[in-house]
Short mmCIF file of C-alpha atoms and ligand atoms in Angstrom, two decimals:
data_model
loop_
_atom_site.label_atom_id
_atom_site.label_comp_id
_atom_site.label_asym_id
_atom_site.label_seq_id
_atom_site.Cartn_x
_atom_site.Cartn_y
_atom_site.Cartn_z
CA UNK A 1 4.53 21.68 -4.87
CA UNK A 2 2.19 20.37 -2.18
CA UNK A 3 1.03 16.78 -1.84
CA UNK A 4 -1.71 15.57 0.46
CA UNK A 5 -1.32 12.05 1.87
CA UNK A 6 -4.42 10.46 3.38
CA UNK A 7 -3.47 7.79 5.87
CA UNK A 8 -0.09 9.52 6.07
CA UNK A 9 0.47 8.25 9.61
CA UNK A 10 0.11 4.62 8.57
CA UNK A 11 2.79 2.10 7.58
CA UNK A 12 3.08 2.97 3.87
CA UNK A 13 1.84 6.56 4.24
CA UNK A 14 4.58 7.56 6.64
CA UNK A 15 7.35 6.28 4.37
CA UNK A 16 5.70 8.04 1.43
CA UNK A 17 5.61 11.30 3.40
CA UNK A 18 9.34 10.99 4.12
CA UNK A 19 10.10 10.31 0.45
CA UNK A 20 8.05 13.32 -0.73
CA UNK A 21 9.85 15.58 1.77
CA UNK A 22 13.20 14.30 0.51
CA UNK A 23 12.12 15.40 -2.96
CA UNK A 24 11.60 18.93 -1.65
CA UNK A 25 7.81 18.88 -1.53
CA UNK A 26 5.50 20.29 1.12
CA UNK A 27 3.29 17.58 2.55
CA UNK A 28 -0.08 17.65 4.26
CA UNK A 29 -0.92 14.52 6.24
CA UNK A 30 -4.63 13.82 6.65
CA UNK A 31 -5.27 11.04 9.12
CA UNK A 32 -7.73 10.00 11.81
CA UNK A 33 -4.93 9.28 14.27
CA UNK A 34 -2.61 11.95 15.61
CA UNK A 35 0.99 10.71 15.59
CA UNK A 36 3.06 13.68 16.68
CA UNK A 37 5.82 11.19 17.59
CA UNK A 38 6.13 10.32 13.87
CA UNK A 39 5.62 13.76 12.35
CA UNK A 40 7.34 16.19 14.71
CA UNK A 41 10.85 15.01 13.80
CA UNK A 42 10.12 15.58 10.08
CA UNK A 43 10.23 19.39 10.33
CA UNK A 44 8.11 22.30 9.23
CA UNK A 45 7.28 21.25 5.69
CA UNK A 46 4.78 18.72 7.04
CA UNK A 47 1.35 19.84 8.20
CA UNK A 48 -0.91 17.47 10.07
CA UNK A 49 -4.69 17.67 9.73
CA UNK A 50 -6.73 15.30 11.84
CA UNK A 51 -9.96 14.26 10.17
CA UNK A 52 -12.25 11.50 9.04
CA UNK A 53 -12.28 10.34 5.43
CA UNK A 54 -15.93 9.36 5.87
CA UNK A 55 -16.89 13.01 6.43
CA UNK A 56 -17.20 15.01 3.20
CA UNK A 57 -16.78 18.29 5.10
CA UNK A 58 -13.46 17.15 6.67
CA UNK A 59 -12.16 16.08 3.27
CA UNK A 60 -13.30 19.20 1.41
CA UNK A 61 -11.94 21.49 4.12
CA UNK A 62 -8.42 20.06 3.97
CA UNK A 63 -8.31 20.12 0.17
CA UNK A 64 -9.78 23.62 -0.11
CA UNK A 65 -7.43 25.02 2.52
CA UNK A 66 -4.16 23.44 1.32
CA UNK A 67 -4.84 23.20 -2.44
CA UNK A 68 -2.54 20.20 -3.09
CA UNK A 69 -1.48 19.47 -6.67
CA UNK A 70 -1.39 15.74 -5.90
CA UNK A 71 -3.34 13.60 -3.47
CA UNK A 72 -2.05 10.18 -2.49
CA UNK A 73 -5.05 8.33 -1.07
CA UNK A 74 -3.87 5.63 1.33
CA UNK A 75 -6.20 6.06 4.30
CA UNK A 76 -8.39 3.00 4.80
CA UNK A 77 -9.48 0.28 7.15
CA UNK A 78 -7.32 -2.53 5.94
CA UNK A 79 -7.86 -6.25 5.87
CA UNK A 80 -9.03 -7.58 9.26
CA UNK A 81 -10.10 -4.15 10.54
CA UNK A 82 -12.53 -3.91 7.59
CA UNK A 83 -13.77 -7.46 8.09
CA UNK A 84 -14.54 -6.72 11.75
CA UNK A 85 -16.38 -3.44 11.02
CA UNK A 86 -17.99 -3.71 7.57
CA UNK A 87 -20.33 -0.72 7.88
CA UNK A 88 -17.48 1.53 8.96
CA UNK A 89 -15.28 0.06 6.20
CA UNK A 90 -17.94 0.99 3.64
CA UNK A 91 -18.06 4.58 4.91
CA UNK A 92 -14.29 5.02 5.23
CA UNK A 93 -12.99 3.01 2.28
CA UNK A 94 -15.66 3.60 -0.35
CA UNK A 95 -17.16 6.79 1.15
CA UNK A 96 -13.70 8.25 1.72
CA UNK A 97 -12.73 7.62 -1.91
CA UNK A 98 -16.01 9.16 -3.07
CA UNK A 99 -15.36 12.22 -0.87
CA UNK A 100 -11.82 12.68 -2.17
CA UNK A 101 -12.94 12.41 -5.79
CA UNK A 102 -15.55 15.09 -5.16
CA UNK A 103 -13.00 17.33 -3.44
CA UNK A 104 -10.51 16.77 -6.27
CA UNK A 105 -13.16 17.87 -8.78
CA UNK A 106 -14.29 20.90 -6.75
CA UNK A 107 -10.80 22.21 -6.02
CA UNK A 108 -8.98 21.33 -9.26
CA UNK A 109 -6.56 18.76 -7.90
CA UNK A 110 -4.21 17.76 -10.71
CA UNK A 111 -3.66 14.11 -9.80
CA UNK A 112 -5.23 11.64 -7.37
CA UNK A 113 -3.28 8.41 -6.77
CA UNK A 114 -5.08 5.52 -5.11
CA UNK A 115 -3.53 2.60 -3.23
CA UNK A 116 -5.47 -0.51 -4.16
CA UNK A 117 -4.64 -4.11 -3.42
CA UNK A 118 -4.21 -7.67 -4.68
CA UNK A 119 -7.23 -8.47 -2.45
CA UNK A 120 -9.53 -7.18 -5.24
CA UNK A 121 -9.11 -10.51 -7.04
CA UNK A 122 -10.11 -13.09 -4.45
CA UNK A 123 -9.38 -16.81 -4.45
CA UNK A 124 -9.32 -19.12 -7.46
CA UNK A 125 -7.80 -16.81 -10.07
CA UNK A 126 -4.88 -18.19 -11.98
CA UNK A 127 -1.50 -16.55 -11.38
CA UNK A 128 -0.03 -14.40 -12.76
CA UNK A 129 -3.15 -12.22 -12.75
CA UNK A 130 -3.56 -9.66 -15.54
CA UNK A 131 -4.76 -6.09 -14.92
CA UNK A 132 -8.13 -6.83 -16.44
CA UNK A 133 -8.79 -10.22 -14.80
CA UNK A 134 -12.28 -10.58 -13.25
CA UNK A 135 -12.48 -9.29 -9.70
CA UNK A 136 -14.43 -11.38 -7.19
CA UNK A 137 -13.00 -10.34 -3.82
CA UNK A 138 -13.38 -12.68 -0.87
CA UNK A 139 -13.40 -9.99 1.82
CA UNK A 140 -15.07 -6.73 2.86
CA UNK A 141 -11.71 -5.05 2.39
CA UNK A 142 -11.31 -6.33 -1.18
CA UNK A 143 -14.92 -5.43 -2.04
CA UNK A 144 -14.44 -1.86 -0.77
CA UNK A 145 -11.34 -1.52 -2.93
CA UNK A 146 -13.01 -2.90 -6.08
CA UNK A 147 -15.95 -0.53 -5.55
CA UNK A 148 -13.56 2.40 -5.07
CA UNK A 149 -11.68 1.52 -8.26
CA UNK A 150 -14.85 1.28 -10.33
CA UNK A 151 -16.27 4.51 -8.86
CA UNK A 152 -13.01 6.32 -9.60
CA UNK A 153 -13.23 5.18 -13.25
CA UNK A 154 -16.74 6.62 -13.51
CA UNK A 155 -15.50 9.91 -12.04
CA UNK A 156 -12.77 9.98 -14.64
CA UNK A 157 -15.28 9.24 -17.41
CA UNK A 158 -17.83 11.83 -16.29
CA UNK A 159 -15.62 14.67 -15.07
CA UNK A 160 -12.14 13.90 -16.40
CA UNK A 161 -10.82 13.50 -12.84
CA UNK A 162 -7.18 12.51 -13.17
CA UNK A 163 -7.33 9.51 -10.86
CA UNK A 164 -5.06 6.48 -11.19
CA UNK A 165 -3.99 3.69 -8.86
CA UNK A 166 -1.87 0.65 -8.21
CA UNK A 167 -2.79 -2.74 -6.84
CA UNK A 168 -0.07 -3.69 -4.40
CA UNK A 169 0.78 -7.17 -3.14
CA UNK A 170 1.54 -7.57 0.59
CA UNK A 171 3.99 -4.85 1.51
CA UNK A 172 6.71 -5.64 4.04
CA UNK A 173 9.10 -3.46 6.00
CA UNK A 174 10.59 -3.11 9.46
CA UNK A 175 7.90 -0.67 10.64
CA UNK A 176 4.96 -2.83 9.55
CA UNK A 177 2.76 -4.04 12.38
CA UNK A 178 2.77 -7.79 11.96
CA UNK A 179 -0.91 -8.67 12.22
CA UNK A 180 -3.18 -10.91 10.17
CA UNK A 181 -2.48 -13.91 7.98
CA UNK A 182 0.33 -12.13 6.13
CA UNK A 183 2.25 -11.29 9.31
CA UNK A 184 4.76 -14.07 8.70
CA UNK A 185 5.98 -12.19 5.59
CA UNK A 186 7.39 -9.57 7.95
CA UNK A 187 8.15 -11.70 11.03
CA UNK A 188 10.50 -14.05 9.13
CA UNK A 189 12.83 -11.08 8.62
CA UNK A 190 12.12 -9.13 11.80
CA UNK A 191 12.41 -11.93 14.36
CA UNK A 192 15.61 -13.17 12.73
CA UNK A 193 17.04 -9.62 12.74
CA UNK A 194 16.55 -9.41 16.50
CA UNK A 195 17.81 -12.93 17.26
CA UNK A 196 14.40 -14.26 18.29
CA UNK A 197 13.08 -17.70 17.28
CA UNK A 198 10.09 -17.78 14.93
CA UNK A 199 7.83 -20.66 13.85
CA UNK A 200 6.51 -20.02 10.33
CA UNK A 201 2.81 -21.01 9.97
CA UNK A 202 2.94 -22.08 6.29
CA UNK A 203 4.83 -24.73 4.34
CA UNK A 204 8.22 -23.98 2.71
CA UNK A 205 6.90 -24.49 -0.83
CA UNK A 206 4.20 -21.79 -0.50
CA UNK A 207 4.75 -18.90 -2.94
CA UNK A 208 4.22 -15.43 -1.46
CA UNK A 209 3.87 -12.16 -3.38
CA UNK A 210 5.55 -9.42 -1.39
CA UNK A 211 6.92 -5.96 -2.06
CA UNK A 212 9.49 -4.11 0.01
CA UNK A 213 8.23 -0.77 1.31
CA UNK A 214 10.69 1.46 -0.65
CA UNK A 215 9.40 -0.13 -3.87
CA UNK A 216 5.77 0.50 -2.89
CA UNK A 217 6.61 4.17 -2.25
CA UNK A 218 8.52 4.38 -5.55
CA UNK A 219 5.54 2.90 -7.41
CA UNK A 220 3.11 5.45 -5.95
CA UNK A 221 5.36 8.41 -6.76
CA UNK A 222 6.27 7.08 -10.18
CA UNK A 223 2.62 6.61 -11.18
CA UNK A 224 1.81 10.13 -9.94
CA UNK A 225 4.29 11.58 -12.44
CA UNK A 226 3.18 9.85 -15.64
CA UNK A 227 1.28 11.98 -18.11
CA UNK A 228 -2.29 11.00 -18.87
CA UNK A 229 -1.64 10.22 -22.51
CA UNK A 230 0.64 7.31 -21.53
CA UNK A 231 -2.04 5.60 -19.45
CA UNK A 232 -4.20 3.01 -21.17
CA UNK A 233 -6.11 2.25 -17.98
CA UNK A 234 -6.70 3.78 -14.57
CA UNK A 235 -5.57 0.88 -12.34
CA UNK A 236 -2.38 -1.16 -12.66
CA UNK A 237 -1.00 -4.25 -10.97
CA UNK A 238 2.51 -4.08 -9.56
CA UNK A 239 3.96 -7.48 -8.76
CA UNK A 240 6.80 -7.20 -6.28
CA UNK A 241 8.63 -10.49 -5.89
CA UNK A 242 7.20 -13.96 -5.47
CA UNK A 243 9.62 -16.21 -3.61
CA UNK A 244 8.54 -19.37 -1.83
CA UNK A 245 8.66 -19.28 1.95
CA UNK A 246 11.64 -21.65 1.73
CA UNK A 247 13.43 -19.12 -0.51
CA UNK A 248 12.76 -16.43 2.11
CA UNK A 249 14.26 -18.58 4.86
CA UNK A 250 17.35 -19.35 2.73
CA UNK A 251 17.82 -15.64 1.99
CA UNK A 252 17.60 -14.81 5.70
CA UNK A 253 20.17 -17.52 6.50
CA UNK A 254 22.59 -15.96 3.98
CA UNK A 255 22.61 -12.84 6.16
CA UNK A 256 21.97 -14.42 9.59
CA UNK A 257 23.25 -18.04 9.49
CA UNK A 258 22.17 -18.63 13.09
CA UNK A 259 18.53 -17.50 12.48
CA UNK A 260 16.17 -19.73 14.48
CA UNK A 261 13.43 -20.19 11.89
CA UNK A 262 11.26 -23.32 12.02
CA UNK A 263 7.85 -24.38 10.65
CA UNK A 264 4.61 -24.96 12.58
CA UNK A 265 1.74 -25.29 10.13
CA UNK A 266 -1.47 -23.36 10.77
CA UNK A 267 -3.92 -24.75 8.22
CA UNK A 268 -6.22 -21.71 8.33
CA UNK A 269 -3.35 -19.40 7.49
CA UNK A 270 -2.08 -21.80 4.81
CA UNK A 271 -5.47 -21.73 3.06
CA UNK A 272 -5.66 -17.92 3.17
CA UNK A 273 -2.11 -17.42 1.90
CA UNK A 274 -2.60 -19.93 -0.93
CA UNK A 275 -5.58 -17.84 -2.11
CA UNK A 276 -3.40 -14.77 -2.71
CA UNK A 277 -2.48 -14.58 -6.38
CA UNK A 278 0.76 -13.42 -7.95
CA UNK A 279 0.21 -10.32 -10.08
CA UNK A 280 1.29 -9.70 -13.65
CA UNK A 281 2.61 -6.16 -14.14
CA UNK A 282 2.93 -6.00 -17.91
CA UNK A 283 0.57 -2.98 -18.10
CA UNK A 284 2.64 -0.95 -15.64
CA UNK A 285 5.88 -1.92 -17.39
CA UNK A 286 4.54 -1.01 -20.80
CA UNK A 287 2.60 2.19 -19.99
CA UNK A 288 4.71 3.90 -17.35
CA UNK A 289 8.02 2.09 -17.42
CA UNK A 290 7.60 0.40 -14.04
CA UNK A 291 10.43 -1.98 -13.25
CA UNK A 292 11.31 -4.33 -10.42
CA UNK A 293 13.32 -3.00 -7.53
CA UNK A 294 14.67 -4.94 -4.57
CA UNK A 295 15.56 -8.57 -5.15
CA UNK A 296 14.89 -10.96 -2.28
CA UNK A 297 18.55 -10.87 -1.17
CA UNK A 298 18.64 -7.07 -1.30
CA UNK A 299 15.36 -6.87 0.61
CA UNK A 300 16.64 -9.11 3.42
CA UNK A 301 19.92 -7.21 3.80
CA UNK A 302 18.21 -3.82 3.86
CA UNK A 303 15.39 -4.97 6.15
CA UNK A 304 17.78 -6.44 8.71
CA UNK A 305 20.10 -3.41 8.65
CA UNK A 306 17.21 -0.92 8.91
CA UNK A 307 15.44 -2.84 11.68
CA UNK A 308 18.62 -3.13 13.73
CA UNK A 309 19.58 0.51 13.15
CA UNK A 310 16.16 1.78 14.26
CA UNK A 311 16.53 -0.07 17.56
CA UNK A 312 20.14 0.82 18.34
N1 NAD B 401 0.21 -2.86 3.76
C1 NAD B 401 -0.05 -3.64 2.70
O1 NAD B 401 0.46 -4.76 2.59
C2 NAD B 401 -0.94 -3.13 1.59
C3 NAD B 401 -1.10 -3.93 0.45
C4 NAD B 401 -1.94 -3.47 -0.58
C5 NAD B 401 -2.57 -2.24 -0.46
N2 NAD B 401 -2.40 -1.49 0.66
C6 NAD B 401 -3.13 -0.21 0.76
O2 NAD B 401 -2.22 0.82 1.11
C7 NAD B 401 -2.87 1.75 1.97
C8 NAD B 401 -2.03 1.96 3.22
O3 NAD B 401 -1.88 0.72 3.88
P1 NAD B 401 -1.05 0.62 5.25
O4 NAD B 401 -0.51 -0.74 5.36
O5 NAD B 401 -0.14 1.78 5.38
O6 NAD B 401 -2.25 0.75 6.32
P2 NAD B 401 -2.24 1.37 7.78
O7 NAD B 401 -3.39 0.75 8.50
O8 NAD B 401 -0.90 1.28 8.40
O9 NAD B 401 -2.55 2.91 7.51
C9 NAD B 401 -3.85 3.36 7.21
C10 NAD B 401 -3.98 4.76 7.78
O10 NAD B 401 -5.29 5.23 7.47
C11 NAD B 401 -5.76 5.95 8.59
N3 NAD B 401 -7.22 5.97 8.61
C12 NAD B 401 -8.05 4.93 8.85
N4 NAD B 401 -9.32 5.35 8.86
C13 NAD B 401 -9.30 6.67 8.58
C14 NAD B 401 -10.31 7.66 8.46
N5 NAD B 401 -11.61 7.37 8.64
N6 NAD B 401 -9.94 8.93 8.17
C15 NAD B 401 -8.62 9.25 8.02
N7 NAD B 401 -7.63 8.35 8.15
C16 NAD B 401 -7.96 7.07 8.42
C17 NAD B 401 -5.20 5.20 9.79
O11 NAD B 401 -5.20 6.02 10.97
C18 NAD B 401 -3.81 4.83 9.30
O12 NAD B 401 -2.86 5.80 9.67
C19 NAD B 401 -4.26 1.21 2.26
O13 NAD B 401 -5.20 1.89 1.46
C20 NAD B 401 -4.18 -0.25 1.86
O14 NAD B 401 -5.40 -0.73 1.38
C21 NAD B 401 -1.61 -1.91 1.70
#
């Protein structure tokens, strides 16, 4: 069994690649950036193909040559990168999805799994947000993801392309680059793990929807395995956990009592974070048996242990 992972050298993609290898699969990583430092240690069952999602010929060539049964489509310009380069984001995020759908149709790919995001909903929706809530994204990134979702549904309708996807909340993990407004959701754990002080830019009562990286990987693989007749829709919300920032600090202090965490409000970040809704995942629970994974306490313990181990 061969899986192709677009964006396989990114934060979530790399952990997905490792999980697929552990399951005995062969994996092809398609990514714009060459990260031999990440892939070389993973052995011979990983093949790296450098290419551009925005180029139909690059996408068709990799799919035709490797004939994957499953494609996990994670490659994208995310969040701020999309906001800073909207034309490129259109070509990579929407164009890349279009190209993969075409390649999947041409070369009989069995399943195409798409990583979408909570950012499709935008501000002002009431939490918890249902799968079919109206989508009015407030960013280029969110708009490119909504457009990709809707295009994928048309491909499924017209050609029967077996595409499905999940909308993830902010994903956290020790290897995440902490950039953007959601960085604090990683830095609270990471800075405490390494004994560094950290001033949190939002108030303690702010709720934050986050998912630990192993759960995000589990959700992608789990959705890839569900038979079509169990799916009542193509795109599903997965919720993660929704602690307040104060809950996160308390959980860190259970593990690291001396953690130097304080608050220094940044109003711009506060406004952005308050606009992120909490997702309802009743569709995923009902249709494909999705269930919660790491609790907040388990997340903190695993995060701290993994971060410290990777640096020792
Ligand atoms: N990280 C999160 O919190 C989060 C939340 C919701 C959804 N998602 C989705 O999950 C996916 C992966 O996110 P991530 O955090 O791992 O992002 P990331 O930025 O770490 O990884 C994205 C990867 O895509 C690659 N890429 C970018 N442009 C490309 C192109 N033109 N051609 C080929 N490869 C290209 C990058 O080189 C990178 O390796 C994205 O689609 C994102 O929208 C992420």
